[in-house]
Amino acid sequence: MSSQRQSPAVRPPGFVYRETKGGILRRGGSFALLCEEIPLHKLAEQYGTPLYVYSATMIRERYEAFDAAFRDVPHTICYSVKANSNLTVLRMLARKGCGFDVVSGGELERVLAADRKAAKQVVFSGVGKTREELTAALKAGIMLFNVESESELWALAECAGRLRKTAPVALRVNPDVAAETHPYISTGLRKHKFGVPIHEARALYAKASGARYLKVRGVSVHIGSQITDIAPFGEAMARVADLVGELRLDGHNIDYIDAGGGLGIAYEKPSSRGFSADVAAYARALADPLRRLDVRLLLEPGRSIIGPAGILLTSVIYRKQNDGKRFLVVDAAMNDLIRPALYGAYHEIIPVTQSVNPAAKSEVTDIVGPVCETGDFFARDRELPAVEEGELLAILDAGAYGMVLASNYNTRPRPAEVLVTGKSAKIIRRREKVSDLLRAEL
Ligand SMILES: *Cc1c(COP(=O)(O)O)cnc(C)c1O
Protein backbone atom coordinates (compact mmCIF):
# COMPACT_ATOMS: atom_id res chain seq x y z
CA MET A 1 0.00 0.00 0.00
CA SER A 2 1.42 3.34 -1.01
CA SER A 3 1.05 5.09 2.30
CA GLN A 4 2.26 8.41 0.86
CA ARG A 5 -1.11 8.49 -0.92
CA GLN A 6 -2.84 8.89 2.41
CA SER A 7 -4.10 12.39 2.64
CA PRO A 8 -2.12 14.43 5.15
CA ALA A 9 -5.34 16.24 5.92
CA VAL A 10 -6.90 13.38 7.83
CA ARG A 11 -7.27 13.80 11.59
CA PRO A 12 -6.34 10.59 13.34
CA PRO A 13 -7.43 8.73 15.37
CA GLY A 14 -10.96 9.81 14.46
CA PHE A 15 -10.69 10.06 10.68
CA VAL A 16 -8.42 7.84 8.62
CA TYR A 17 -8.29 6.31 5.16
CA ARG A 18 -8.23 2.57 4.71
CA GLU A 19 -7.48 0.76 1.50
CA THR A 20 -10.36 -1.20 0.00
CA LYS A 21 -10.44 -3.54 -2.98
CA GLY A 22 -13.30 -3.43 -5.47
CA GLY A 23 -16.68 -4.10 -3.93
CA ILE A 24 -19.07 -1.22 -3.94
CA LEU A 25 -16.26 1.15 -4.81
CA ARG A 26 -16.21 1.57 -8.53
CA ARG A 27 -12.52 1.99 -9.11
CA GLY A 28 -10.94 -1.44 -8.51
CA GLY A 29 -8.84 -0.24 -5.60
CA SER A 30 -9.26 2.86 -3.53
CA PHE A 31 -9.00 4.46 -0.13
CA ALA A 32 -12.17 4.84 1.86
CA LEU A 33 -12.41 7.42 4.60
CA LEU A 34 -13.55 6.08 7.95
CA CYS A 35 -14.74 7.61 11.17
CA GLU A 36 -13.13 5.26 13.67
CA GLU A 37 -14.12 1.82 12.27
CA ILE A 38 -17.05 2.92 10.13
CA PRO A 39 -16.75 3.87 6.45
CA LEU A 40 -18.33 7.26 5.98
CA HIS A 41 -20.17 6.19 2.83
CA LYS A 42 -22.09 3.71 5.00
CA LEU A 43 -23.17 6.51 7.31
CA ALA A 44 -24.24 8.57 4.31
CA GLU A 45 -26.31 5.66 2.99
CA GLN A 46 -27.96 5.13 6.34
CA TYR A 47 -28.52 8.69 7.55
CA GLY A 48 -28.35 10.80 4.39
CA THR A 49 -26.37 14.00 3.80
CA PRO A 50 -25.50 16.63 4.81
CA LEU A 51 -24.51 14.89 8.02
CA TYR A 52 -22.37 15.87 10.99
CA VAL A 53 -20.23 12.94 12.17
CA TYR A 54 -18.25 12.98 15.43
CA SER A 55 -15.66 10.58 16.79
CA ALA A 56 -16.40 9.87 20.45
CA THR A 57 -12.92 8.46 20.98
CA MET A 58 -11.34 11.63 19.68
CA ILE A 59 -13.49 13.84 21.91
CA ARG A 60 -12.54 11.73 24.94
CA GLU A 61 -8.86 11.64 24.04
CA ARG A 62 -8.67 15.39 23.51
CA TYR A 63 -10.42 16.04 26.80
CA GLU A 64 -7.99 13.67 28.53
CA ALA A 65 -4.96 15.31 26.87
CA PHE A 66 -6.19 18.72 27.99
CA ASP A 67 -6.76 17.49 31.53
CA ALA A 68 -3.36 15.78 31.66
CA ALA A 69 -1.55 18.92 30.50
CA PHE A 70 -2.73 20.71 33.67
CA ARG A 71 -2.10 17.84 36.07
CA ASP A 72 0.38 19.88 38.13
CA VAL A 73 -2.11 22.60 39.04
CA PRO A 74 -5.49 22.31 40.76
CA HIS A 75 -7.90 22.86 37.89
CA THR A 76 -11.40 22.32 36.57
CA ILE A 77 -12.13 22.10 32.88
CA CYS A 78 -15.38 23.86 32.05
CA TYR A 79 -16.06 22.86 28.45
CA SER A 80 -17.46 25.78 26.49
CA VAL A 81 -20.96 24.61 25.59
CA LYS A 82 -21.35 27.06 22.74
CA ALA A 83 -18.74 25.23 20.62
CA ASN A 84 -20.96 22.16 20.34
CA SER A 85 -23.94 21.82 22.63
CA ASN A 86 -25.35 18.44 21.64
CA LEU A 87 -26.79 16.76 24.75
CA THR A 88 -24.98 13.49 24.10
CA VAL A 89 -21.66 15.32 23.84
CA LEU A 90 -22.36 17.17 27.09
CA ARG A 91 -23.40 13.95 28.83
CA MET A 92 -20.25 12.22 27.65
CA LEU A 93 -18.05 15.00 29.01
CA ALA A 94 -20.00 15.26 32.27
CA ARG A 95 -19.37 11.55 32.86
CA LYS A 96 -15.68 12.24 32.66
CA GLY A 97 -15.98 14.86 35.40
CA CYS A 98 -15.94 17.86 33.08
CA GLY A 99 -17.60 21.13 34.09
CA PHE A 100 -19.20 23.61 31.70
CA ASP A 101 -19.01 27.22 30.61
CA VAL A 102 -22.41 28.51 29.52
CA VAL A 103 -23.29 31.84 27.91
CA SER A 104 -27.08 31.70 28.07
CA GLY A 105 -29.98 30.33 30.07
CA GLY A 106 -30.61 27.93 27.22
CA GLU A 107 -27.13 26.47 27.49
CA LEU A 108 -27.60 26.12 31.24
CA GLU A 109 -30.79 24.16 30.61
CA ARG A 110 -28.91 21.91 28.22
CA VAL A 111 -26.25 21.18 30.82
CA LEU A 112 -28.90 20.43 33.45
CA ALA A 113 -30.76 18.20 30.99
CA ALA A 114 -27.52 16.33 30.26
CA ASP A 115 -26.64 15.93 33.94
CA ARG A 116 -28.50 17.51 36.89
CA LYS A 117 -25.42 17.24 39.08
CA ALA A 118 -23.20 19.19 36.69
CA ALA A 119 -24.52 22.56 37.95
CA LYS A 120 -21.91 22.81 40.67
CA GLN A 121 -19.21 22.87 37.99
CA VAL A 122 -20.87 25.49 35.77
CA VAL A 123 -19.50 28.96 35.11
CA PHE A 124 -21.79 31.51 33.48
CA SER A 125 -20.22 34.04 31.07
CA GLY A 126 -21.68 36.66 28.72
CA VAL A 127 -22.22 40.42 28.52
CA GLY A 128 -26.01 40.35 28.47
CA LYS A 129 -27.30 37.94 31.10
CA THR A 130 -30.93 38.75 31.85
CA ARG A 131 -32.47 38.67 35.33
CA GLU A 132 -34.36 35.52 34.34
CA GLU A 133 -31.11 33.84 33.35
CA LEU A 134 -29.30 35.00 36.49
CA THR A 135 -32.18 33.73 38.64
CA ALA A 136 -32.20 30.34 36.91
CA ALA A 137 -28.46 29.99 37.46
CA LEU A 138 -28.77 30.97 41.13
CA LYS A 139 -31.48 28.38 41.62
CA ALA A 140 -29.36 25.74 39.91
CA GLY A 141 -26.48 26.55 42.28
CA ILE A 142 -23.72 27.12 39.75
CA MET A 143 -20.05 27.45 40.69
CA LEU A 144 -19.29 30.95 39.40
CA PHE A 145 -20.81 33.99 37.70
CA ASN A 146 -18.38 35.74 35.39
CA VAL A 147 -19.77 39.26 35.72
CA GLU A 148 -18.97 41.62 32.85
CA SER A 149 -20.21 45.06 34.03
CA GLU A 150 -21.24 47.05 37.07
CA SER A 151 -24.88 46.99 35.93
CA GLU A 152 -24.78 43.21 35.79
CA LEU A 153 -23.23 43.12 39.24
CA TRP A 154 -26.21 45.00 40.70
CA ALA A 155 -28.69 42.91 38.75
CA LEU A 156 -27.09 39.78 40.17
CA ALA A 157 -27.12 41.23 43.70
CA GLU A 158 -30.82 42.00 43.29
CA CYS A 159 -31.70 38.50 42.01
CA ALA A 160 -29.61 36.85 44.72
CA GLY A 161 -31.23 39.00 47.42
CA ARG A 162 -34.68 38.05 46.23
CA LEU A 163 -33.78 34.35 46.53
CA ARG A 164 -31.72 34.91 49.70
CA LYS A 165 -28.94 32.97 48.04
CA THR A 166 -25.34 34.08 47.84
CA ALA A 167 -23.93 34.47 44.33
CA PRO A 168 -20.29 33.41 43.79
CA VAL A 169 -18.73 36.14 41.67
CA ALA A 170 -15.72 36.70 39.46
CA LEU A 171 -15.29 39.80 37.34
CA ARG A 172 -14.34 39.15 33.77
CA VAL A 173 -11.54 41.58 33.23
CA ASN A 174 -10.44 42.86 29.90
CA PRO A 175 -6.62 42.73 29.99
CA ASP A 176 -6.11 44.83 26.84
CA VAL A 177 -4.01 42.13 25.23
CA ALA A 178 -4.05 41.69 21.47
CA ALA A 179 -4.42 38.16 20.18
CA GLU A 180 -3.76 37.30 16.55
CA THR A 181 -7.06 35.93 15.35
CA HIS A 182 -10.02 36.93 13.23
CA PRO A 183 -11.31 40.35 14.41
CA TYR A 184 -14.80 38.89 15.04
CA ILE A 185 -13.47 36.43 17.61
CA SER A 186 -10.85 38.58 19.33
CA THR A 187 -12.26 39.80 22.65
CA GLY A 188 -9.44 40.99 24.89
CA LEU A 189 -8.89 44.55 23.69
CA ARG A 190 -10.17 47.76 25.25
CA LYS A 191 -12.38 48.42 22.23
CA HIS A 192 -14.27 45.14 22.63
CA LYS A 193 -17.59 44.82 24.44
CA PHE A 194 -16.35 42.11 26.80
CA GLY A 195 -15.41 42.33 30.46
CA VAL A 196 -14.44 45.33 32.59
CA PRO A 197 -11.19 47.22 31.99
CA ILE A 198 -8.58 45.62 34.21
CA HIS A 199 -7.60 48.98 35.77
CA GLU A 200 -11.19 49.54 36.91
CA ALA A 201 -11.53 46.09 38.42
CA ARG A 202 -10.32 46.89 41.94
CA ALA A 203 -12.98 49.56 42.47
CA LEU A 204 -15.67 47.20 41.27
CA TYR A 205 -14.43 44.36 43.47
CA ALA A 206 -14.70 46.72 46.42
CA LYS A 207 -18.34 47.40 45.53
CA ALA A 208 -19.05 43.70 45.03
CA SER A 209 -17.64 42.74 48.40
CA GLY A 210 -19.92 45.26 50.05
CA ALA A 211 -23.05 43.63 48.64
CA ARG A 212 -24.76 41.28 51.06
CA TYR A 213 -25.64 38.50 48.62
CA LEU A 214 -22.51 38.58 46.53
CA LYS A 215 -19.36 36.68 47.40
CA VAL A 216 -16.17 37.48 45.56
CA ARG A 217 -14.51 34.21 44.54
CA GLY A 218 -12.28 34.86 41.57
CA VAL A 219 -11.02 36.68 38.50
CA SER A 220 -11.86 35.70 34.97
CA VAL A 221 -10.42 36.48 31.55
CA HIS A 222 -11.04 35.31 27.98
CA ILE A 223 -9.10 37.00 25.21
CA GLY A 224 -10.67 35.40 22.16
CA SER A 225 -10.95 32.27 20.11
CA GLN A 226 -8.81 30.36 17.58
CA ILE A 227 -5.60 31.78 19.06
CA THR A 228 -2.60 29.77 17.91
CA ASP A 229 0.20 31.94 19.30
CA ILE A 230 0.57 31.02 22.97
CA ALA A 231 2.23 34.28 24.09
CA PRO A 232 -0.94 36.41 24.55
CA PHE A 233 -2.37 33.80 26.93
CA GLY A 234 0.67 34.14 29.17
CA GLU A 235 0.56 37.93 28.92
CA ALA A 236 -3.10 38.06 29.94
CA MET A 237 -2.43 35.65 32.79
CA ALA A 238 0.47 37.75 34.05
CA ARG A 239 -1.81 40.80 34.21
CA VAL A 240 -4.46 38.77 36.00
CA ALA A 241 -1.87 37.45 38.47
CA ASP A 242 -0.84 41.03 39.31
CA LEU A 243 -4.48 41.94 39.86
CA VAL A 244 -5.00 38.94 42.13
CA GLY A 245 -2.07 40.12 44.26
CA GLU A 246 -3.67 43.56 44.61
CA LEU A 247 -7.11 42.14 45.33
CA ARG A 248 -5.73 39.97 48.11
CA LEU A 249 -4.04 43.00 49.65
CA ASP A 250 -7.45 44.68 49.48
CA GLY A 251 -8.79 41.80 51.57
CA HIS A 252 -10.64 39.72 48.94
CA ASN A 253 -10.65 35.95 48.85
CA ILE A 254 -9.59 34.84 45.41
CA ASP A 255 -10.04 31.09 45.05
CA TYR A 256 -10.45 30.86 41.29
CA ILE A 257 -8.72 32.19 38.25
CA ASP A 258 -10.76 31.47 35.15
CA ALA A 259 -8.43 31.54 32.14
CA GLY A 260 -11.24 31.29 29.58
CA GLY A 261 -10.88 29.33 26.36
CA GLY A 262 -9.50 30.20 22.97
CA LEU A 263 -6.75 27.71 22.23
CA GLY A 264 -6.74 27.40 18.45
CA ILE A 265 -6.55 24.33 16.26
CA ALA A 266 -4.65 23.78 13.00
CA TYR A 267 -7.30 24.01 10.31
CA GLU A 268 -4.86 24.15 7.41
CA LYS A 269 -2.78 21.15 8.32
CA PRO A 270 -2.70 19.01 11.45
CA SER A 271 -0.15 20.07 14.05
CA SER A 272 3.04 18.15 13.45
CA ARG A 273 3.78 17.64 17.14
CA GLY A 274 0.25 16.59 18.10
CA PHE A 275 -2.39 17.97 20.41
CA SER A 276 -0.76 16.80 23.66
CA ALA A 277 2.34 18.88 22.94
CA ASP A 278 0.28 21.90 21.83
CA VAL A 279 -1.83 21.87 24.94
CA ALA A 280 1.23 21.28 27.14
CA ALA A 281 2.79 24.49 25.77
CA TYR A 282 -0.46 26.30 26.46
CA ALA A 283 -0.54 24.90 30.00
CA ARG A 284 3.00 26.12 30.66
CA ALA A 285 2.16 29.62 29.44
CA LEU A 286 -0.82 29.82 31.78
CA ALA A 287 0.73 28.11 34.77
CA ASP A 288 3.94 30.15 34.95
CA PRO A 289 2.38 33.43 36.11
CA LEU A 290 0.18 31.52 38.57
CA ARG A 291 2.99 29.60 40.20
CA ARG A 292 2.83 31.18 43.66
CA LEU A 293 -0.83 32.09 43.75
CA ASP A 294 -2.55 29.05 45.29
CA VAL A 295 -5.74 29.22 43.25
CA ARG A 296 -7.88 26.74 41.36
CA LEU A 297 -7.50 27.32 37.65
CA LEU A 298 -10.69 27.15 35.60
CA LEU A 299 -10.35 26.47 31.88
CA GLU A 300 -13.01 26.93 29.23
CA PRO A 301 -11.85 25.13 26.10
CA GLY A 302 -14.39 24.57 23.35
CA ARG A 303 -12.91 24.37 19.88
CA SER A 304 -9.70 22.63 20.95
CA ILE A 305 -11.66 19.74 22.48
CA ILE A 306 -14.22 19.11 19.76
CA GLY A 307 -13.22 20.94 16.56
CA PRO A 308 -11.09 18.22 14.94
CA ALA A 309 -13.39 15.46 16.27
CA GLY A 310 -16.19 16.30 13.84
CA ILE A 311 -16.73 16.51 10.11
CA LEU A 312 -19.53 17.60 7.84
CA LEU A 313 -20.29 14.94 5.27
CA THR A 314 -21.80 16.19 2.02
CA SER A 315 -22.67 14.86 -1.46
CA VAL A 316 -21.77 16.46 -4.75
CA ILE A 317 -25.04 17.36 -6.49
CA TYR A 318 -23.63 18.92 -9.64
CA ARG A 319 -20.40 19.70 -11.37
CA LYS A 320 -20.54 22.90 -13.37
CA GLN A 321 -18.29 25.29 -15.21
CA ASN A 322 -18.85 28.98 -15.86
CA ASP A 323 -16.46 30.25 -18.50
CA GLY A 324 -13.88 27.70 -17.46
CA LYS A 325 -14.22 28.22 -13.72
CA ARG A 326 -15.10 24.98 -12.02
CA PHE A 327 -17.67 24.49 -9.28
CA LEU A 328 -18.74 21.53 -7.23
CA VAL A 329 -22.25 22.20 -5.98
CA VAL A 330 -22.75 20.16 -2.82
CA ASP A 331 -25.83 19.48 -0.70
CA ALA A 332 -24.43 21.20 2.41
CA ALA A 333 -24.55 24.98 2.54
CA MET A 334 -23.67 28.03 4.59
CA ASN A 335 -26.74 27.41 6.74
CA ASP A 336 -25.17 24.10 7.85
CA LEU A 337 -21.61 25.38 8.36
CA ILE A 338 -21.23 29.14 8.26
CA ARG A 339 -17.56 29.53 9.20
CA PRO A 340 -16.23 30.03 5.66
CA ALA A 341 -18.95 32.60 4.90
CA LEU A 342 -18.68 34.35 8.26
CA TYR A 343 -14.93 34.44 8.85
CA GLY A 344 -13.47 33.37 5.53
CA ALA A 345 -12.43 30.32 7.52
CA TYR A 346 -10.43 27.54 5.93
CA HIS A 347 -11.65 23.94 6.19
CA GLU A 348 -9.78 21.03 4.68
CA ILE A 349 -12.05 19.15 2.27
CA ILE A 350 -11.30 15.61 1.18
CA PRO A 351 -13.08 13.00 -0.91
CA VAL A 352 -14.54 10.07 1.02
CA THR A 353 -13.29 7.75 -1.70
CA GLN A 354 -9.86 8.26 -3.26
CA SER A 355 -8.21 6.26 -5.98
CA VAL A 356 -5.04 4.42 -4.98
CA ASN A 357 -3.69 5.26 -8.42
CA PRO A 358 -1.03 7.92 -7.82
CA ALA A 359 -1.69 9.29 -11.33
CA ALA A 360 -5.34 10.02 -10.52
CA LYS A 361 -6.09 13.53 -11.65
CA SER A 362 -6.82 16.51 -9.50
CA GLU A 363 -8.52 19.78 -10.36
CA VAL A 364 -8.90 23.29 -9.03
CA THR A 365 -12.47 24.08 -8.10
CA ASP A 366 -14.80 26.08 -5.87
CA ILE A 367 -16.94 24.05 -3.51
CA VAL A 368 -20.26 25.78 -3.02
CA GLY A 369 -23.69 25.13 -1.54
CA PRO A 370 -27.17 25.62 -3.03
CA VAL A 371 -28.05 28.76 -1.00
CA CYS A 372 -28.76 31.94 -2.92
CA GLU A 373 -25.76 33.94 -1.69
CA THR A 374 -22.35 34.36 -3.26
CA GLY A 375 -20.98 33.92 0.26
CA ASP A 376 -22.28 30.35 0.26
CA PHE A 377 -18.98 28.57 -0.30
CA PHE A 378 -16.81 26.09 1.56
CA ALA A 379 -13.65 26.60 -0.46
CA ARG A 380 -12.44 28.70 -3.37
CA ASP A 381 -9.91 27.63 -6.00
CA ARG A 382 -9.14 24.49 -4.03
CA GLU A 383 -7.05 21.71 -5.50
CA LEU A 384 -8.88 18.45 -5.01
CA PRO A 385 -8.78 14.95 -6.50
CA ALA A 386 -11.42 14.96 -9.25
CA VAL A 387 -14.80 13.80 -7.92
CA GLU A 388 -17.97 12.91 -9.78
CA GLU A 389 -21.55 13.89 -9.17
CA GLY A 390 -23.00 11.74 -6.40
CA GLU A 391 -19.65 11.28 -4.64
CA LEU A 392 -19.10 12.28 -1.04
CA LEU A 393 -16.82 14.93 0.44
CA ALA A 394 -15.78 15.35 4.06
CA ILE A 395 -15.38 18.90 5.36
CA LEU A 396 -12.91 18.48 8.21
CA ASP A 397 -12.61 20.17 11.60
CA ALA A 398 -16.31 20.95 11.71
CA GLY A 399 -16.96 19.69 15.24
CA ALA A 400 -16.85 23.17 16.81
CA TYR A 401 -18.96 26.15 15.73
CA GLY A 402 -20.56 23.96 13.08
CA MET A 403 -23.96 22.59 14.02
CA VAL A 404 -24.42 25.19 16.79
CA LEU A 405 -24.31 27.96 14.20
CA ALA A 406 -26.57 26.17 11.73
CA SER A 407 -29.71 28.01 10.65
CA ASN A 408 -32.78 27.37 8.55
CA TYR A 409 -31.93 29.96 5.92
CA ASN A 410 -33.61 29.13 2.60
CA THR A 411 -35.97 26.90 4.65
CA ARG A 412 -33.32 24.23 4.83
CA PRO A 413 -33.82 21.74 7.65
CA ARG A 414 -30.68 21.36 9.73
CA PRO A 415 -28.54 18.20 9.36
CA ALA A 416 -28.60 15.12 11.55
CA GLU A 417 -25.69 14.41 13.91
CA VAL A 418 -24.11 11.00 14.39
CA LEU A 419 -21.66 9.92 17.09
CA VAL A 420 -19.29 7.07 16.29
CA THR A 421 -17.53 4.87 18.83
CA GLY A 422 -15.45 2.14 17.24
CA LYS A 423 -17.76 0.06 15.08
CA SER A 424 -20.97 1.58 16.40
CA ALA A 425 -22.74 4.70 15.27
CA LYS A 426 -25.65 6.35 16.93
CA ILE A 427 -27.83 9.20 15.88
CA ILE A 428 -27.60 11.95 18.49
CA ARG A 429 -29.83 14.44 16.74
CA ARG A 430 -32.33 13.50 14.10
CA ARG A 431 -32.49 15.36 10.82
CA GLU A 432 -34.90 18.25 10.95
CA LYS A 433 -37.96 18.17 8.69
CA VAL A 434 -39.58 21.10 6.93
CA SER A 435 -42.64 20.38 9.09
CA ASP A 436 -40.49 21.12 12.19
CA LEU A 437 -39.79 24.56 10.75
CA LEU A 438 -43.42 25.31 9.92
CA ARG A 439 -44.72 24.18 13.30
CA ALA A 440 -43.77 27.34 15.20
CA GLU A 441 -45.42 29.65 12.70
CA LEU A 442 -49.03 30.82 12.83
C1 LIG B 1 -16.38 31.15 23.26
C2 LIG B 1 -15.88 31.16 24.64
C3 LIG B 1 -15.03 30.13 25.09
C4 LIG B 1 -14.57 29.01 24.20
O1 LIG B 1 -13.68 29.43 23.23
P1 LIG B 1 -12.90 28.35 22.32
O2 LIG B 1 -12.16 29.19 21.37
O3 LIG B 1 -13.95 27.52 21.66
O4 LIG B 1 -12.04 27.55 23.22
C5 LIG B 1 -14.64 30.16 26.40
N1 LIG B 1 -15.03 31.15 27.24
C6 LIG B 1 -15.83 32.15 26.84
C7 LIG B 1 -16.21 33.19 27.80
C8 LIG B 1 -16.28 32.20 25.53
O5 LIG B 1 -17.04 33.21 25.13
PDB file of C-alpha atoms in Angstrom, residues 63 75-79 93-102 108 111-112 115-124 140-144 256 296 298-299:
ATOM      1  CA  TYR A  63     -10.423  16.039  26.800  1.00  0.00           C
ATOM      2  CA  HIS A  75      -7.900  22.864  37.892  1.00  0.00           C
ATOM      3  CA  THR A  76     -11.395  22.322  36.573  1.00  0.00           C
ATOM      4  CA  ILE A  77     -12.135  22.099  32.882  1.00  0.00           C
ATOM      5  CA  CYS A  78     -15.382  23.863  32.055  1.00  0.00           C
ATOM      6  CA  TYR A  79     -16.058  22.856  28.451  1.00  0.00           C
ATOM      7  CA  LEU A  93     -18.045  14.999  29.010  1.00  0.00           C
ATOM      8  CA  ALA A  94     -20.004  15.265  32.274  1.00  0.00           C
ATOM      9  CA  ARG A  95     -19.373  11.546  32.865  1.00  0.00           C
ATOM     10  CA  LYS A  96     -15.677  12.241  32.664  1.00  0.00           C
ATOM     11  CA  GLY A  97     -15.984  14.857  35.398  1.00  0.00           C
ATOM     12  CA  CYS A  98     -15.936  17.859  33.082  1.00  0.00           C
ATOM     13  CA  GLY A  99     -17.603  21.128  34.091  1.00  0.00           C
ATOM     14  CA  PHE A 100     -19.197  23.608  31.697  1.00  0.00           C
ATOM     15  CA  ASP A 101     -19.008  27.221  30.611  1.00  0.00           C
ATOM     16  CA  VAL A 102     -22.408  28.512  29.522  1.00  0.00           C
ATOM     17  CA  LEU A 108     -27.599  26.120  31.245  1.00  0.00           C
ATOM     18  CA  VAL A 111     -26.252  21.178  30.825  1.00  0.00           C
ATOM     19  CA  LEU A 112     -28.905  20.433  33.455  1.00  0.00           C
ATOM     20  CA  ASP A 115     -26.643  15.932  33.936  1.00  0.00           C
ATOM     21  CA  ARG A 116     -28.496  17.506  36.891  1.00  0.00           C
ATOM     22  CA  LYS A 117     -25.421  17.236  39.077  1.00  0.00           C
ATOM     23  CA  ALA A 118     -23.201  19.193  36.686  1.00  0.00           C
ATOM     24  CA  ALA A 119     -24.518  22.565  37.953  1.00  0.00           C
ATOM     25  CA  LYS A 120     -21.908  22.814  40.673  1.00  0.00           C
ATOM     26  CA  GLN A 121     -19.214  22.872  37.991  1.00  0.00           C
ATOM     27  CA  VAL A 122     -20.871  25.493  35.773  1.00  0.00           C
ATOM     28  CA  VAL A 123     -19.499  28.957  35.108  1.00  0.00           C
ATOM     29  CA  PHE A 124     -21.790  31.505  33.479  1.00  0.00           C
ATOM     30  CA  ALA A 140     -29.363  25.739  39.914  1.00  0.00           C
ATOM     31  CA  GLY A 141     -26.483  26.552  42.279  1.00  0.00           C
ATOM     32  CA  ILE A 142     -23.720  27.124  39.752  1.00  0.00           C
ATOM     33  CA  MET A 143     -20.051  27.449  40.692  1.00  0.00           C
ATOM     34  CA  LEU A 144     -19.294  30.950  39.396  1.00  0.00           C
ATOM     35  CA  TYR A 256     -10.451  30.858  41.292  1.00  0.00           C
ATOM     36  CA  ARG A 296      -7.880  26.737  41.363  1.00  0.00           C
ATOM     37  CA  LEU A 298     -10.686  27.147  35.597  1.00  0.00           C
ATOM     38  CA  LEU A 299     -10.353  26.475  31.877  1.00  0.00           C
TER      39      LEU A 299
END
